[in-house]
């Protein structure tokens, strides 16, 4: 099935099989030999999971990319409501264990997509932030070196933790990035500053300014999201906003030709 799709449709992104690519584009119409319901009846990730199991029944060589397709669809199916997306993402924990039990070795994309799934649930449960940390550490234990995008989605999980942002953990992981030589960009700093904004008891605005100044000294041009994050932090300082600094930063944004 996957081989035929790859002939008919454009090449899917790295880390995917043609499974999710065709479903996400809406290319799959009707049943697959009567064993898979049409996408308009059940969520696309469930359709993809059914096709995956059909492939296994027929002795196909199912690799990590095929499992990744199901996980990706659980998080990114644009046709699902938020509660349905949350339910789908929660189901991916068991699906991940099923993947390992069948001897399929997870790759970096598997962990990345799972972290994205956890991200959507962190606002409703502080435990999801701890699950994200646990998954991140397990990924490193199996020898997968996290890159910038992995740290960004981890920071997003820590920012949205139900019991308040775990900003201390985020700073520790940021320092880990530097020790391990992981390339940092404006999006990394934006995510980190956003964690500091959500800290329990008020934003860690002094730390946020330190990191903002650090990125500028290292020659990393702030993105629009970085400016927005630091201005939000300054606007939430207990006892009154640091409006003078916010105006100064707004001037830097205009000088850097970043459009608000």
CSV table of C-alpha atoms in Angstrom, one decimal:
chain,number,residue,atom,x,y,z
A,1,UNK,CA,0.0,0.0,0.0
A,2,UNK,CA,2.7,2.5,1.0
A,3,UNK,CA,4.8,1.6,-2.0
A,4,UNK,CA,1.9,2.3,-4.4
A,5,UNK,CA,1.1,5.6,-2.7
A,6,UNK,CA,4.7,6.7,-3.1
A,7,UNK,CA,4.4,6.2,-6.8
A,8,UNK,CA,1.2,8.3,-7.1
A,9,UNK,CA,1.8,11.2,-4.8
A,10,UNK,CA,4.6,13.6,-4.1
A,11,UNK,CA,7.4,12.5,-1.8
A,12,UNK,CA,6.5,12.9,1.9
A,13,UNK,CA,8.7,14.8,4.3
A,14,UNK,CA,11.6,13.1,6.1
A,15,UNK,CA,10.6,11.0,9.0
A,16,UNK,CA,7.2,10.1,7.5
A,17,UNK,CA,5.9,7.2,5.4
A,18,UNK,CA,3.6,7.9,2.5
A,19,UNK,CA,0.8,6.8,5.0
A,20,UNK,CA,0.3,10.1,6.8
A,21,UNK,CA,1.2,12.2,3.8
A,22,UNK,CA,-1.7,10.8,1.7
A,23,UNK,CA,-4.2,10.9,4.5
A,24,UNK,CA,-3.3,14.5,5.5
A,25,UNK,CA,-3.7,15.6,1.9
A,26,UNK,CA,-7.0,13.8,1.7
A,27,UNK,CA,-5.8,11.5,-1.1
A,28,UNK,CA,-7.2,8.3,0.4
A,29,UNK,CA,-10.8,7.8,-0.6
A,30,UNK,CA,-12.9,4.9,0.5
A,31,UNK,CA,-11.9,1.6,2.0
A,32,UNK,CA,-8.7,-0.4,1.7
A,33,UNK,CA,-10.1,-3.8,0.7
A,34,UNK,CA,-13.0,-3.2,3.2
A,35,UNK,CA,-10.8,-3.2,6.3
A,36,UNK,CA,-10.3,0.6,6.7
A,37,UNK,CA,-13.2,3.1,7.2
A,38,UNK,CA,-13.2,6.2,5.0
A,39,UNK,CA,-11.5,9.2,6.6
A,40,UNK,CA,-14.7,11.2,7.1
A,41,UNK,CA,-16.1,8.5,9.5
A,42,UNK,CA,-13.1,8.1,11.8
A,43,UNK,CA,-10.0,10.3,12.5
A,44,UNK,CA,-7.2,10.1,10.0
A,45,UNK,CA,-4.8,8.7,12.7
A,46,UNK,CA,-7.1,5.8,13.3
A,47,UNK,CA,-7.3,5.1,9.6
A,48,UNK,CA,-3.5,5.2,9.4
A,49,UNK,CA,-3.3,2.8,12.4
A,50,UNK,CA,-5.7,0.4,10.7
A,51,UNK,CA,-3.6,0.5,7.5
A,52,UNK,CA,-0.5,-0.1,9.5
A,53,UNK,CA,-2.0,-3.2,11.1
A,54,UNK,CA,-3.2,-4.4,7.7
A,55,UNK,CA,0.3,-4.0,6.4
A,56,UNK,CA,1.7,-6.0,9.3
A,57,UNK,CA,-0.9,-8.8,8.7
A,58,UNK,CA,0.3,-9.1,5.1
A,59,UNK,CA,3.9,-9.3,6.2
A,60,UNK,CA,5.0,-5.9,5.1
A,61,UNK,CA,8.2,-4.5,6.6
A,62,UNK,CA,6.8,-1.8,8.9
A,63,UNK,CA,9.5,0.7,10.0
A,64,UNK,CA,9.6,3.6,12.4
A,65,UNK,CA,8.5,6.0,9.7
A,66,UNK,CA,5.2,4.2,9.4
A,67,UNK,CA,4.5,4.4,13.1
A,68,UNK,CA,5.7,8.1,13.0
A,69,UNK,CA,2.9,8.7,10.5
A,70,UNK,CA,0.2,7.7,12.9
A,71,UNK,CA,1.7,9.8,15.8
A,72,UNK,CA,2.1,12.8,13.5
A,73,UNK,CA,-1.6,12.6,12.4
A,74,UNK,CA,-2.8,12.3,16.0
A,75,UNK,CA,-1.3,15.7,16.7
A,76,UNK,CA,-1.8,17.5,13.3
A,77,UNK,CA,-5.1,16.3,11.9
A,78,UNK,CA,-6.7,19.7,11.1
A,79,UNK,CA,-10.2,18.1,10.9
A,80,UNK,CA,-10.3,17.2,14.6
A,81,UNK,CA,-11.7,19.4,17.4
A,82,UNK,CA,-9.4,20.2,20.3
A,83,UNK,CA,-10.9,17.5,22.7
A,84,UNK,CA,-10.6,14.9,19.9
A,85,UNK,CA,-7.0,15.9,19.3
A,86,UNK,CA,-6.2,15.7,23.0
A,87,UNK,CA,-7.8,12.2,23.1
A,88,UNK,CA,-5.8,11.1,20.1
A,89,UNK,CA,-2.5,12.4,21.6
A,90,UNK,CA,-3.2,10.6,24.8
A,91,UNK,CA,-3.6,7.4,22.9
A,92,UNK,CA,-0.2,7.7,21.5
A,93,UNK,CA,1.5,6.6,24.7
A,94,UNK,CA,0.1,3.1,24.4
A,95,UNK,CA,0.8,3.2,20.6
A,96,UNK,CA,4.5,4.0,21.4
A,97,UNK,CA,4.7,1.0,23.8
A,98,UNK,CA,3.1,-1.2,21.1
A,99,UNK,CA,5.7,0.0,18.6
A,100,UNK,CA,8.6,-1.0,20.9
A,101,UNK,CA,7.0,-4.3,21.8
A,102,UNK,CA,6.9,-5.3,18.1
A,103,UNK,CA,10.6,-4.6,17.8
A,104,UNK,CA,10.4,-1.4,15.9
A,105,UNK,CA,13.1,1.0,17.0
A,106,UNK,CA,11.9,4.6,17.6
A,107,UNK,CA,13.9,7.3,15.9
A,108,UNK,CA,14.4,11.0,16.5
A,109,UNK,CA,11.1,11.8,14.7
A,110,UNK,CA,9.2,9.4,16.9
A,111,UNK,CA,10.3,11.2,20.0
A,112,UNK,CA,9.8,14.6,18.5
A,113,UNK,CA,6.2,13.8,17.4
A,114,UNK,CA,5.4,12.3,20.8
A,115,UNK,CA,6.7,15.4,22.6
A,116,UNK,CA,4.3,17.4,20.4
A,117,UNK,CA,1.5,15.2,21.5
A,118,UNK,CA,2.4,15.7,25.1
A,119,UNK,CA,2.5,19.5,24.6
A,120,UNK,CA,-1.2,19.7,23.8
A,121,UNK,CA,-2.1,18.1,27.1
A,122,UNK,CA,0.2,20.0,29.4
A,123,UNK,CA,-2.2,22.8,30.1
A,124,UNK,CA,-4.8,20.4,31.5
A,125,UNK,CA,-2.4,18.4,33.6
A,126,UNK,CA,0.9,19.3,35.3
A,127,UNK,CA,2.0,15.7,35.1
A,128,UNK,CA,2.3,16.0,31.3
A,129,UNK,CA,5.3,18.3,31.8
A,130,UNK,CA,6.9,15.5,33.8
A,131,UNK,CA,6.1,13.0,31.2
A,132,UNK,CA,7.7,15.2,28.6
A,133,UNK,CA,10.9,15.4,30.7
A,134,UNK,CA,10.8,11.6,31.2
A,135,UNK,CA,10.4,11.0,27.5
A,136,UNK,CA,13.2,13.5,26.6
A,137,UNK,CA,15.6,11.7,29.0
A,138,UNK,CA,14.7,8.3,27.7
A,139,UNK,CA,15.5,9.5,24.2
A,140,UNK,CA,18.9,10.6,25.3
A,141,UNK,CA,19.5,7.2,27.0
A,142,UNK,CA,19.0,5.4,23.8
A,143,UNK,CA,21.6,7.5,22.1
A,144,UNK,CA,19.5,10.1,20.2
A,145,UNK,CA,21.1,13.5,20.5
A,146,UNK,CA,18.4,16.2,20.8
A,147,UNK,CA,18.6,19.1,18.4
A,148,UNK,CA,17.2,22.6,18.6
A,149,UNK,CA,13.7,21.7,17.6
A,150,UNK,CA,13.6,19.0,20.3
A,151,UNK,CA,14.5,21.5,22.9
A,152,UNK,CA,11.9,24.0,21.6
A,153,UNK,CA,9.1,21.5,22.0
A,154,UNK,CA,10.4,20.5,25.4
A,155,UNK,CA,10.3,24.2,26.5
A,156,UNK,CA,6.8,24.4,25.2
A,157,UNK,CA,5.8,21.5,27.4
A,158,UNK,CA,7.5,23.1,30.4
A,159,UNK,CA,5.8,26.5,29.7
A,160,UNK,CA,2.3,24.9,29.7
A,161,UNK,CA,2.7,22.7,32.7
A,162,UNK,CA,-0.6,22.7,34.6
A,163,UNK,CA,1.0,23.7,38.0
A,164,UNK,CA,2.9,26.6,36.5
A,165,UNK,CA,5.9,26.8,34.2
A,166,UNK,CA,8.9,24.8,35.3
A,167,UNK,CA,11.3,27.6,34.4
A,168,UNK,CA,14.2,26.2,36.5
A,169,UNK,CA,14.2,23.0,34.5
A,170,UNK,CA,14.0,24.9,31.2
A,171,UNK,CA,17.1,26.9,32.2
A,172,UNK,CA,18.9,23.7,33.1
A,173,UNK,CA,18.1,22.2,29.7
A,174,UNK,CA,19.2,25.4,28.0
A,175,UNK,CA,22.6,25.3,29.8
A,176,UNK,CA,22.7,21.6,28.7
A,177,UNK,CA,22.3,22.8,25.1
A,178,UNK,CA,25.3,25.0,25.4
A,179,UNK,CA,27.4,22.4,27.0
A,180,UNK,CA,26.6,19.9,24.3
A,181,UNK,CA,27.2,22.3,21.5
A,182,UNK,CA,23.6,22.3,20.2
A,183,UNK,CA,23.0,25.1,17.8
A,184,UNK,CA,20.7,27.8,19.2
A,185,UNK,CA,18.6,30.1,17.2
A,186,UNK,CA,16.0,32.8,17.8
A,187,UNK,CA,13.2,30.3,18.1
A,188,UNK,CA,15.0,28.5,21.0
A,189,UNK,CA,15.4,31.8,22.9
A,190,UNK,CA,11.7,32.7,22.2
A,191,UNK,CA,10.6,29.4,23.6
A,192,UNK,CA,12.8,29.8,26.7
A,193,UNK,CA,11.7,33.4,27.4
A,194,UNK,CA,8.1,32.2,27.1
A,195,UNK,CA,8.7,29.7,29.9
A,196,UNK,CA,10.1,32.5,32.1
A,197,UNK,CA,7.0,34.5,31.4
A,198,UNK,CA,4.8,31.8,32.9
A,199,UNK,CA,6.8,31.2,36.0
A,200,UNK,CA,4.9,30.7,39.3
A,201,UNK,CA,4.7,33.9,41.3
A,202,UNK,CA,5.3,36.2,38.3
A,203,UNK,CA,7.6,36.3,35.3
A,204,UNK,CA,11.3,35.8,35.8
A,205,UNK,CA,11.9,39.1,33.9
A,206,UNK,CA,15.5,39.6,35.0
A,207,UNK,CA,16.5,36.2,33.7
A,208,UNK,CA,14.5,36.8,30.5
A,209,UNK,CA,16.4,40.1,29.9
A,210,UNK,CA,19.7,38.3,30.5
A,211,UNK,CA,18.9,35.7,27.8
A,212,UNK,CA,17.6,38.3,25.4
A,213,UNK,CA,20.9,40.3,25.8
A,214,UNK,CA,22.9,37.1,25.5
A,215,UNK,CA,21.4,36.2,22.1
A,216,UNK,CA,22.1,39.6,20.8
A,217,UNK,CA,25.7,39.5,22.0
A,218,UNK,CA,26.1,36.1,20.2
A,219,UNK,CA,24.9,37.6,17.0
A,220,UNK,CA,21.6,35.8,16.9
A,221,UNK,CA,19.0,38.2,15.5
A,222,UNK,CA,15.7,38.1,17.5
A,223,UNK,CA,12.7,37.0,15.5
A,224,UNK,CA,9.3,38.6,15.9
A,225,UNK,CA,8.3,35.9,18.3
A,226,UNK,CA,11.3,36.7,20.5
A,227,UNK,CA,10.4,40.4,20.7
A,228,UNK,CA,6.8,39.5,21.5
A,229,UNK,CA,7.9,37.1,24.3
A,230,UNK,CA,10.2,39.6,26.0
A,231,UNK,CA,7.6,42.5,25.8
A,232,UNK,CA,5.0,40.2,27.3
A,233,UNK,CA,7.4,39.4,30.2
A,234,UNK,CA,8.1,43.1,30.8
A,235,UNK,CA,4.4,43.8,30.8
A,236,UNK,CA,3.7,41.3,33.6
A,237,UNK,CA,6.2,42.5,36.2
A,238,UNK,CA,4.6,42.7,39.6
A,239,UNK,CA,4.1,46.3,40.8
A,240,UNK,CA,4.1,47.8,37.3
A,241,UNK,CA,5.5,47.0,33.9
A,242,UNK,CA,9.0,47.9,32.8
A,243,UNK,CA,7.7,50.1,30.1
A,244,UNK,CA,10.9,52.1,29.5
A,245,UNK,CA,12.8,48.8,28.6
A,246,UNK,CA,9.9,47.6,26.5
A,247,UNK,CA,10.0,50.8,24.5
A,248,UNK,CA,13.8,50.4,24.1
A,249,UNK,CA,13.3,46.9,22.8
A,250,UNK,CA,10.6,48.0,20.4
A,251,UNK,CA,13.1,50.5,19.0
A,252,UNK,CA,15.6,47.7,18.5
A,253,UNK,CA,12.9,45.7,16.7
A,254,UNK,CA,12.2,48.6,14.3
A,255,UNK,CA,16.0,49.1,13.8
A,256,UNK,CA,16.3,45.4,12.9
A,257,UNK,CA,13.5,45.9,10.3
A,258,UNK,CA,11.3,43.4,12.1
A,259,UNK,CA,7.7,44.3,11.4
A,260,UNK,CA,5.4,44.2,14.5
